[in-house]
Amino acid sequence: MSEDQIEADIAKSEEIEMKKDPLEKAKEKLRAEQETVHEDPDKPYVDIKIPATGVVGKTCNIKFSEKVPFAQVAISQRIEWKKRDKYDLKAKPEMVCTAFFIQDYEDVKEIKVTWEDIGYFKEKAVNNLMAGEYLVEARAYTKQAYEETNAKRLVQVSKDG
C-alpha cells in the first residue's frame, strides 16, 4: 500500500467519523465511561458508581461514596437526541431518556435495582425485560441546591452472565 493510499484511507475514515450521528457519538462515550455532573464542580457532593454491564433477573448495584439523604434512579431503553427544555432557545441538544422505571430513595449508600420489567401473561408473572442497552441515570441530592450530583451510563444487559 502506498503512502498516498494510506493517507486517503485515513482522510476517509476521519470524514466518516465527522458524519457520525451526534446521538451515536454520545452513546459511544457513555459505553466507555459514565458521565458525572456535579452542581458545584469546585466542591463535588458525592461520587456515584454505575456498573457497565448487567444480567436480566440479577441486581444492578448503584453505589454512592457516602450515605445520601435523597437519591433517584431512572432506567430507560428509549433514548432521544433533543433539548431537555424545548422553550430554551440557548439550550443544546443532549441525550434524553424517557424512563420506564423511576424510583426515589431516602437515606441510602447503595441502590439495588433488579433488571426486570414484570408483566403478566395468562395470569403468571413474567419478566418482560429484553437484553440490550439501557440508559441508567442516578441522582443524589440534599435540600441544598448546590449539593447535587448526577451520573449516567449506558449499561449492556444480557440474558445470561
mmCIF file with all atom_site columns, C-alpha atoms in Angstrom:
data_model
loop_
_atom_site.group_PDB
_atom_site.id
_atom_site.type_symbol
_atom_site.label_atom_id
_atom_site.label_alt_id
_atom_site.label_comp_id
_atom_site.label_asym_id
_atom_site.label_entity_id
_atom_site.label_seq_id
_atom_site.pdbx_PDB_ins_code
_atom_site.Cartn_x
_atom_site.Cartn_y
_atom_site.Cartn_z
_atom_site.occupancy
_atom_site.B_iso_or_equiv
_atom_site.pdbx_formal_charge
_atom_site.auth_seq_id
_atom_site.auth_comp_id
_atom_site.auth_asym_id
_atom_site.auth_atom_id
_atom_site.pdbx_PDB_model_num
ATOM 1   C CA . MET A 1 1   ? 0.000   0.000   0.000  1.00 0.00 ? 1   MET A CA 1
ATOM 2   C CA . SER A 1 2   ? 1.407   3.388   -0.967 1.00 0.00 ? 2   SER A CA 1
ATOM 3   C CA . GLU A 1 3   ? 1.643   6.364   1.377  1.00 0.00 ? 3   GLU A CA 1
ATOM 4   C CA . ASP A 1 4   ? -0.887  8.293   -0.709 1.00 0.00 ? 4   ASP A CA 1
ATOM 5   C CA . GLN A 1 5   ? -3.410  5.467   -0.403 1.00 0.00 ? 5   GLN A CA 1
ATOM 6   C CA . ILE A 1 6   ? -2.849  5.226   3.363  1.00 0.00 ? 6   ILE A CA 1
ATOM 7   C CA . GLU A 1 7   ? -3.375  8.993   3.735  1.00 0.00 ? 7   GLU A CA 1
ATOM 8   C CA . ALA A 1 8   ? -6.532  8.780   1.596  1.00 0.00 ? 8   ALA A CA 1
ATOM 9   C CA . ASP A 1 9   ? -7.879  5.946   3.794  1.00 0.00 ? 9   ASP A CA 1
ATOM 10  C CA . ILE A 1 10  ? -7.145  7.963   6.952  1.00 0.00 ? 10  ILE A CA 1
ATOM 11  C CA . ALA A 1 11  ? -8.863  11.056  5.500  1.00 0.00 ? 11  ALA A CA 1
ATOM 12  C CA . LYS A 1 12  ? -11.879 8.945   4.512  1.00 0.00 ? 12  LYS A CA 1
ATOM 13  C CA . SER A 1 13  ? -12.175 7.387   7.992  1.00 0.00 ? 13  SER A CA 1
ATOM 14  C CA . GLU A 1 14  ? -11.915 10.855  9.590  1.00 0.00 ? 14  GLU A CA 1
ATOM 15  C CA . GLU A 1 15  ? -14.670 12.097  7.260  1.00 0.00 ? 15  GLU A CA 1
ATOM 16  C CA . ILE A 1 16  ? -16.888 9.158   8.237  1.00 0.00 ? 16  ILE A CA 1
ATOM 17  C CA . GLU A 1 17  ? -16.180 9.885   11.928 1.00 0.00 ? 17  GLU A CA 1
ATOM 18  C CA . MET A 1 18  ? -17.242 13.531  11.461 1.00 0.00 ? 18  MET A CA 1
ATOM 19  C CA . LYS A 1 19  ? -20.515 12.480  9.794  1.00 0.00 ? 19  LYS A CA 1
ATOM 20  C CA . LYS A 1 20  ? -21.493 10.235  12.708 1.00 0.00 ? 20  LYS A CA 1
ATOM 21  C CA . ASP A 1 21  ? -24.816 10.917  14.292 1.00 0.00 ? 21  ASP A CA 1
ATOM 22  C CA . PRO A 1 22  ? -24.383 13.025  17.484 1.00 0.00 ? 22  PRO A CA 1
ATOM 23  C CA . LEU A 1 23  ? -26.557 10.540  19.398 1.00 0.00 ? 23  LEU A CA 1
ATOM 24  C CA . GLU A 1 24  ? -24.242 7.683   18.387 1.00 0.00 ? 24  GLU A CA 1
ATOM 25  C CA . LYS A 1 25  ? -21.204 9.713   19.473 1.00 0.00 ? 25  LYS A CA 1
ATOM 26  C CA . ALA A 1 26  ? -22.810 10.352  22.866 1.00 0.00 ? 26  ALA A CA 1
ATOM 27  C CA . LYS A 1 27  ? -23.717 6.658   23.200 1.00 0.00 ? 27  LYS A CA 1
ATOM 28  C CA . GLU A 1 28  ? -20.133 5.581   22.428 1.00 0.00 ? 28  GLU A CA 1
ATOM 29  C CA . LYS A 1 29  ? -18.850 7.934   25.114 1.00 0.00 ? 29  LYS A CA 1
ATOM 30  C CA . LEU A 1 30  ? -21.323 6.576   27.705 1.00 0.00 ? 30  LEU A CA 1
ATOM 31  C CA . ARG A 1 31  ? -20.473 2.977   26.791 1.00 0.00 ? 31  ARG A CA 1
ATOM 32  C CA . ALA A 1 32  ? -16.814 3.647   27.560 1.00 0.00 ? 32  ALA A CA 1
ATOM 33  C CA . GLU A 1 33  ? -17.316 5.543   30.831 1.00 0.00 ? 33  GLU A CA 1
ATOM 34  C CA . GLN A 1 34  ? -20.054 7.089   32.891 1.00 0.00 ? 34  GLN A CA 1
ATOM 35  C CA . GLU A 1 35  ? -20.725 10.812  32.772 1.00 0.00 ? 35  GLU A CA 1
ATOM 36  C CA . THR A 1 36  ? -20.866 12.570  36.141 1.00 0.00 ? 36  THR A CA 1
ATOM 37  C CA . VAL A 1 37  ? -22.009 16.161  36.649 1.00 0.00 ? 37  VAL A CA 1
ATOM 38  C CA . HIS A 1 38  ? -21.670 17.973  39.985 1.00 0.00 ? 38  HIS A CA 1
ATOM 39  C CA . GLU A 1 39  ? -23.867 21.008  40.660 1.00 0.00 ? 39  GLU A CA 1
ATOM 40  C CA . ASP A 1 40  ? -20.767 22.719  42.101 1.00 0.00 ? 40  ASP A CA 1
ATOM 41  C CA . PRO A 1 41  ? -17.709 21.397  40.200 1.00 0.00 ? 41  PRO A CA 1
ATOM 42  C CA . ASP A 1 42  ? -15.340 23.036  42.713 1.00 0.00 ? 42  ASP A CA 1
ATOM 43  C CA . LYS A 1 43  ? -16.937 21.159  45.606 1.00 0.00 ? 43  LYS A CA 1
ATOM 44  C CA . PRO A 1 44  ? -18.310 17.774  44.388 1.00 0.00 ? 44  PRO A CA 1
ATOM 45  C CA . TYR A 1 45  ? -21.120 16.494  46.593 1.00 0.00 ? 45  TYR A CA 1
ATOM 46  C CA . VAL A 1 46  ? -20.745 12.700  46.221 1.00 0.00 ? 46  VAL A CA 1
ATOM 47  C CA . ASP A 1 47  ? -19.295 10.100  43.827 1.00 0.00 ? 47  ASP A CA 1
ATOM 48  C CA . ILE A 1 48  ? -21.674 7.704   42.065 1.00 0.00 ? 48  ILE A CA 1
ATOM 49  C CA . LYS A 1 49  ? -20.648 4.373   40.509 1.00 0.00 ? 49  LYS A CA 1
ATOM 50  C CA . ILE A 1 50  ? -22.909 2.723   37.921 1.00 0.00 ? 50  ILE A CA 1
ATOM 51  C CA . PRO A 1 51  ? -21.865 -0.733  36.607 1.00 0.00 ? 51  PRO A CA 1
ATOM 52  C CA . ALA A 1 52  ? -21.140 -1.131  32.872 1.00 0.00 ? 52  ALA A CA 1
ATOM 53  C CA . THR A 1 53  ? -22.940 -4.468  32.477 1.00 0.00 ? 53  THR A CA 1
ATOM 54  C CA . GLY A 1 54  ? -25.930 -6.307  33.877 1.00 0.00 ? 54  GLY A CA 1
ATOM 55  C CA . VAL A 1 55  ? -27.845 -9.577  33.588 1.00 0.00 ? 55  VAL A CA 1
ATOM 56  C CA . VAL A 1 56  ? -31.629 -9.906  33.241 1.00 0.00 ? 56  VAL A CA 1
ATOM 57  C CA . GLY A 1 57  ? -33.097 -11.006 36.593 1.00 0.00 ? 57  GLY A CA 1
ATOM 58  C CA . LYS A 1 58  ? -29.972 -10.012 38.583 1.00 0.00 ? 58  LYS A CA 1
ATOM 59  C CA . THR A 1 59  ? -29.375 -6.859  40.616 1.00 0.00 ? 59  THR A CA 1
ATOM 60  C CA . CYS A 1 60  ? -27.829 -3.602  39.457 1.00 0.00 ? 60  CYS A CA 1
ATOM 61  C CA . ASN A 1 61  ? -25.885 -2.038  42.356 1.00 0.00 ? 61  ASN A CA 1
ATOM 62  C CA . ILE A 1 62  ? -25.516 1.735   42.134 1.00 0.00 ? 62  ILE A CA 1
ATOM 63  C CA . LYS A 1 63  ? -23.094 2.928   44.808 1.00 0.00 ? 63  LYS A CA 1
ATOM 64  C CA . PHE A 1 64  ? -22.580 6.319   46.421 1.00 0.00 ? 64  PHE A CA 1
ATOM 65  C CA . SER A 1 65  ? -19.327 7.314   48.135 1.00 0.00 ? 65  SER A CA 1
ATOM 66  C CA . GLU A 1 66  ? -21.314 8.224   51.261 1.00 0.00 ? 66  GLU A CA 1
ATOM 67  C CA . LYS A 1 67  ? -24.854 7.977   52.617 1.00 0.00 ? 67  LYS A CA 1
ATOM 68  C CA . VAL A 1 68  ? -27.150 10.443  50.826 1.00 0.00 ? 68  VAL A CA 1
ATOM 69  C CA . PRO A 1 69  ? -30.453 11.829  52.150 1.00 0.00 ? 69  PRO A CA 1
ATOM 70  C CA . PHE A 1 70  ? -32.197 11.689  48.762 1.00 0.00 ? 70  PHE A CA 1
ATOM 71  C CA . ALA A 1 71  ? -31.495 9.671   45.613 1.00 0.00 ? 71  ALA A CA 1
ATOM 72  C CA . GLN A 1 72  ? -33.309 8.923   42.399 1.00 0.00 ? 72  GLN A CA 1
ATOM 73  C CA . VAL A 1 73  ? -32.746 6.336   39.653 1.00 0.00 ? 73  VAL A CA 1
ATOM 74  C CA . ALA A 1 74  ? -34.192 6.319   36.133 1.00 0.00 ? 74  ALA A CA 1
ATOM 75  C CA . ILE A 1 75  ? -33.746 3.463   33.652 1.00 0.00 ? 75  ILE A CA 1
ATOM 76  C CA . SER A 1 76  ? -34.789 3.532   30.012 1.00 0.00 ? 76  SER A CA 1
ATOM 77  C CA . GLN A 1 77  ? -34.201 1.960   26.649 1.00 0.00 ? 77  GLN A CA 1
ATOM 78  C CA . ARG A 1 78  ? -35.883 4.836   24.800 1.00 0.00 ? 78  ARG A CA 1
ATOM 79  C CA . ILE A 1 79  ? -33.126 7.379   24.195 1.00 0.00 ? 79  ILE A CA 1
ATOM 80  C CA . GLU A 1 80  ? -33.552 10.517  22.090 1.00 0.00 ? 80  GLU A CA 1
ATOM 81  C CA . TRP A 1 81  ? -31.291 13.388  20.994 1.00 0.00 ? 81  TRP A CA 1
ATOM 82  C CA . LYS A 1 82  ? -33.156 16.606  21.845 1.00 0.00 ? 82  LYS A CA 1
ATOM 83  C CA . LYS A 1 83  ? -33.265 19.656  24.094 1.00 0.00 ? 83  LYS A CA 1
ATOM 84  C CA . ARG A 1 84  ? -34.387 18.981  27.660 1.00 0.00 ? 84  ARG A CA 1
ATOM 85  C CA . ASP A 1 85  ? -36.302 22.278  27.605 1.00 0.00 ? 85  ASP A CA 1
ATOM 86  C CA . LYS A 1 86  ? -37.723 22.929  24.144 1.00 0.00 ? 86  LYS A CA 1
ATOM 87  C CA . TYR A 1 87  ? -38.569 26.533  25.074 1.00 0.00 ? 87  TYR A CA 1
ATOM 88  C CA . ASP A 1 88  ? -34.966 27.425  25.993 1.00 0.00 ? 88  ASP A CA 1
ATOM 89  C CA . LEU A 1 89  ? -33.527 28.788  22.741 1.00 0.00 ? 89  LEU A CA 1
ATOM 90  C CA . LYS A 1 90  ? -29.932 28.625  24.026 1.00 0.00 ? 90  LYS A CA 1
ATOM 91  C CA . ALA A 1 91  ? -30.141 25.018  25.219 1.00 0.00 ? 91  ALA A CA 1
ATOM 92  C CA . LYS A 1 92  ? -28.107 22.482  23.277 1.00 0.00 ? 92  LYS A CA 1
ATOM 93  C CA . PRO A 1 93  ? -29.476 19.072  22.329 1.00 0.00 ? 93  PRO A CA 1
ATOM 94  C CA . GLU A 1 94  ? -28.407 16.188  24.554 1.00 0.00 ? 94  GLU A CA 1
ATOM 95  C CA . MET A 1 95  ? -29.152 12.539  25.229 1.00 0.00 ? 95  MET A CA 1
ATOM 96  C CA . VAL A 1 96  ? -32.550 12.380  26.934 1.00 0.00 ? 96  VAL A CA 1
ATOM 97  C CA . CYS A 1 97  ? -34.301 9.235   28.122 1.00 0.00 ? 97  CYS A CA 1
ATOM 98  C CA . THR A 1 98  ? -37.970 8.551   28.678 1.00 0.00 ? 98  THR A CA 1
ATOM 99  C CA . ALA A 1 99  ? -37.740 6.268   31.673 1.00 0.00 ? 99  ALA A CA 1
ATOM 100 C CA . PHE A 1 100 ? -39.869 3.180   32.171 1.00 0.00 ? 100 PHE A CA 1
ATOM 101 C CA . PHE A 1 101 ? -38.501 2.870   35.708 1.00 0.00 ? 101 PHE A CA 1
ATOM 102 C CA . ILE A 1 102 ? -38.134 5.834   38.071 1.00 0.00 ? 102 ILE A CA 1
ATOM 103 C CA . GLN A 1 103 ? -37.686 5.303   41.786 1.00 0.00 ? 103 GLN A CA 1
ATOM 104 C CA . ASP A 1 104 ? -36.951 7.677   44.679 1.00 0.00 ? 104 ASP A CA 1
ATOM 105 C CA . TYR A 1 105 ? -34.929 6.624   47.726 1.00 0.00 ? 105 TYR A CA 1
ATOM 106 C CA . GLU A 1 106 ? -34.092 8.187   51.094 1.00 0.00 ? 106 GLU A CA 1
ATOM 107 C CA . ASP A 1 107 ? -31.024 7.754   53.329 1.00 0.00 ? 107 ASP A CA 1
ATOM 108 C CA . VAL A 1 108 ? -29.093 5.281   51.175 1.00 0.00 ? 108 VAL A CA 1
ATOM 109 C CA . LYS A 1 109 ? -25.455 4.497   50.416 1.00 0.00 ? 109 LYS A CA 1
ATOM 110 C CA . GLU A 1 110 ? -26.313 1.932   47.739 1.00 0.00 ? 110 GLU A CA 1
ATOM 111 C CA . ILE A 1 111 ? -29.313 1.304   45.499 1.00 0.00 ? 111 ILE A CA 1
ATOM 112 C CA . LYS A 1 112 ? -30.147 -2.207  44.336 1.00 0.00 ? 112 LYS A CA 1
ATOM 113 C CA . VAL A 1 113 ? -32.439 -2.454  41.333 1.00 0.00 ? 113 VAL A CA 1
ATOM 114 C CA . THR A 1 114 ? -33.329 -5.791  39.729 1.00 0.00 ? 114 THR A CA 1
ATOM 115 C CA . TRP A 1 115 ? -33.115 -5.893  35.935 1.00 0.00 ? 115 TRP A CA 1
ATOM 116 C CA . GLU A 1 116 ? -36.759 -6.753  35.344 1.00 0.00 ? 116 GLU A CA 1
ATOM 117 C CA . ASP A 1 117 ? -39.999 -5.383  33.990 1.00 0.00 ? 117 ASP A CA 1
ATOM 118 C CA . ILE A 1 118 ? -42.718 -7.613  35.402 1.00 0.00 ? 118 ILE A CA 1
ATOM 119 C CA . GLY A 1 119 ? -45.780 -8.128  33.273 1.00 0.00 ? 119 GLY A CA 1
ATOM 120 C CA . TYR A 1 120 ? -48.478 -10.782 33.303 1.00 0.00 ? 120 TYR A CA 1
ATOM 121 C CA . PHE A 1 121 ? -49.165 -13.430 30.681 1.00 0.00 ? 121 PHE A CA 1
ATOM 122 C CA . LYS A 1 122 ? -52.016 -15.892 31.249 1.00 0.00 ? 122 LYS A CA 1
ATOM 123 C CA . GLU A 1 123 ? -52.165 -14.738 34.890 1.00 0.00 ? 123 GLU A CA 1
ATOM 124 C CA . LYS A 1 124 ? -48.495 -15.606 35.503 1.00 0.00 ? 124 LYS A CA 1
ATOM 125 C CA . ALA A 1 125 ? -45.809 -13.033 36.299 1.00 0.00 ? 125 ALA A CA 1
ATOM 126 C CA . VAL A 1 126 ? -43.213 -12.788 33.517 1.00 0.00 ? 126 VAL A CA 1
ATOM 127 C CA . ASN A 1 127 ? -40.041 -10.724 33.167 1.00 0.00 ? 127 ASN A CA 1
ATOM 128 C CA . ASN A 1 128 ? -40.609 -8.640  30.016 1.00 0.00 ? 128 ASN A CA 1
ATOM 129 C CA . LEU A 1 129 ? -37.141 -7.088  30.064 1.00 0.00 ? 129 LEU A CA 1
ATOM 130 C CA . MET A 1 130 ? -35.084 -7.878  26.989 1.00 0.00 ? 130 MET A CA 1
ATOM 131 C CA . ALA A 1 131 ? -31.316 -7.956  26.614 1.00 0.00 ? 131 ALA A CA 1
ATOM 132 C CA . GLY A 1 132 ? -29.868 -4.747  25.175 1.00 0.00 ? 132 GLY A CA 1
ATOM 133 C CA . GLU A 1 133 ? -28.586 -1.328  26.127 1.00 0.00 ? 133 GLU A CA 1
ATOM 134 C CA . TYR A 1 134 ? -30.256 0.702   28.847 1.00 0.00 ? 134 TYR A CA 1
ATOM 135 C CA . LEU A 1 135 ? -29.519 4.247   29.949 1.00 0.00 ? 135 LEU A CA 1
ATOM 136 C CA . VAL A 1 136 ? -29.215 4.402   33.734 1.00 0.00 ? 136 VAL A CA 1
ATOM 137 C CA . GLU A 1 137 ? -29.345 7.829   35.360 1.00 0.00 ? 137 GLU A CA 1
ATOM 138 C CA . ALA A 1 138 ? -28.690 8.267   39.078 1.00 0.00 ? 138 ALA A CA 1
ATOM 139 C CA . ARG A 1 139 ? -29.089 11.455  41.085 1.00 0.00 ? 139 ARG A CA 1
ATOM 140 C CA . ALA A 1 140 ? -28.025 12.171  44.664 1.00 0.00 ? 140 ALA A CA 1
ATOM 141 C CA . TYR A 1 141 ? -29.073 15.411  46.339 1.00 0.00 ? 141 TYR A CA 1
ATOM 142 C CA . THR A 1 142 ? -29.944 17.257  49.540 1.00 0.00 ? 142 THR A CA 1
ATOM 143 C CA . LYS A 1 143 ? -32.342 20.107  50.218 1.00 0.00 ? 143 LYS A CA 1
ATOM 144 C CA . GLN A 1 144 ? -29.464 22.496  49.428 1.00 0.00 ? 144 GLN A CA 1
ATOM 145 C CA . ALA A 1 145 ? -29.481 23.336  45.705 1.00 0.00 ? 145 ALA A CA 1
ATOM 146 C CA . TYR A 1 146 ? -25.680 23.236  45.379 1.00 0.00 ? 146 TYR A CA 1
ATOM 147 C CA . GLU A 1 147 ? -25.385 19.720  46.838 1.00 0.00 ? 147 GLU A CA 1
ATOM 148 C CA . GLU A 1 148 ? -26.334 17.552  43.885 1.00 0.00 ? 148 GLU A CA 1
ATOM 149 C CA . THR A 1 149 ? -24.573 15.003  41.687 1.00 0.00 ? 149 THR A CA 1
ATOM 150 C CA . ASN A 1 150 ? -25.949 13.372  38.530 1.00 0.00 ? 150 ASN A CA 1
ATOM 151 C CA . ALA A 1 151 ? -24.433 10.375  36.765 1.00 0.00 ? 151 ALA A CA 1
ATOM 152 C CA . LYS A 1 152 ? -25.481 8.441   33.691 1.00 0.00 ? 152 LYS A CA 1
ATOM 153 C CA . ARG A 1 153 ? -24.153 5.439   31.831 1.00 0.00 ? 153 ARG A CA 1
ATOM 154 C CA . LEU A 1 154 ? -25.199 3.084   29.045 1.00 0.00 ? 154 LEU A CA 1
ATOM 155 C CA . VAL A 1 155 ? -25.388 -0.383  30.579 1.00 0.00 ? 155 VAL A CA 1
ATOM 156 C CA . GLN A 1 156 ? -25.203 -3.506  28.423 1.00 0.00 ? 156 GLN A CA 1
ATOM 157 C CA . VAL A 1 157 ? -27.737 -6.019  29.798 1.00 0.00 ? 157 VAL A CA 1
ATOM 158 C CA . SER A 1 158 ? -27.505 -9.658  28.667 1.00 0.00 ? 158 SER A CA 1
ATOM 159 C CA . LYS A 1 159 ? -29.815 -12.659 29.131 1.00 0.00 ? 159 LYS A CA 1
ATOM 160 C CA . ASP A 1 160 ? -27.152 -14.697 30.926 1.00 0.00 ? 160 ASP A CA 1
ATOM 161 C CA . GLY A 1 161 ? -23.940 -13.728 32.731 1.00 0.00 ? 161 GLY A CA 1
#
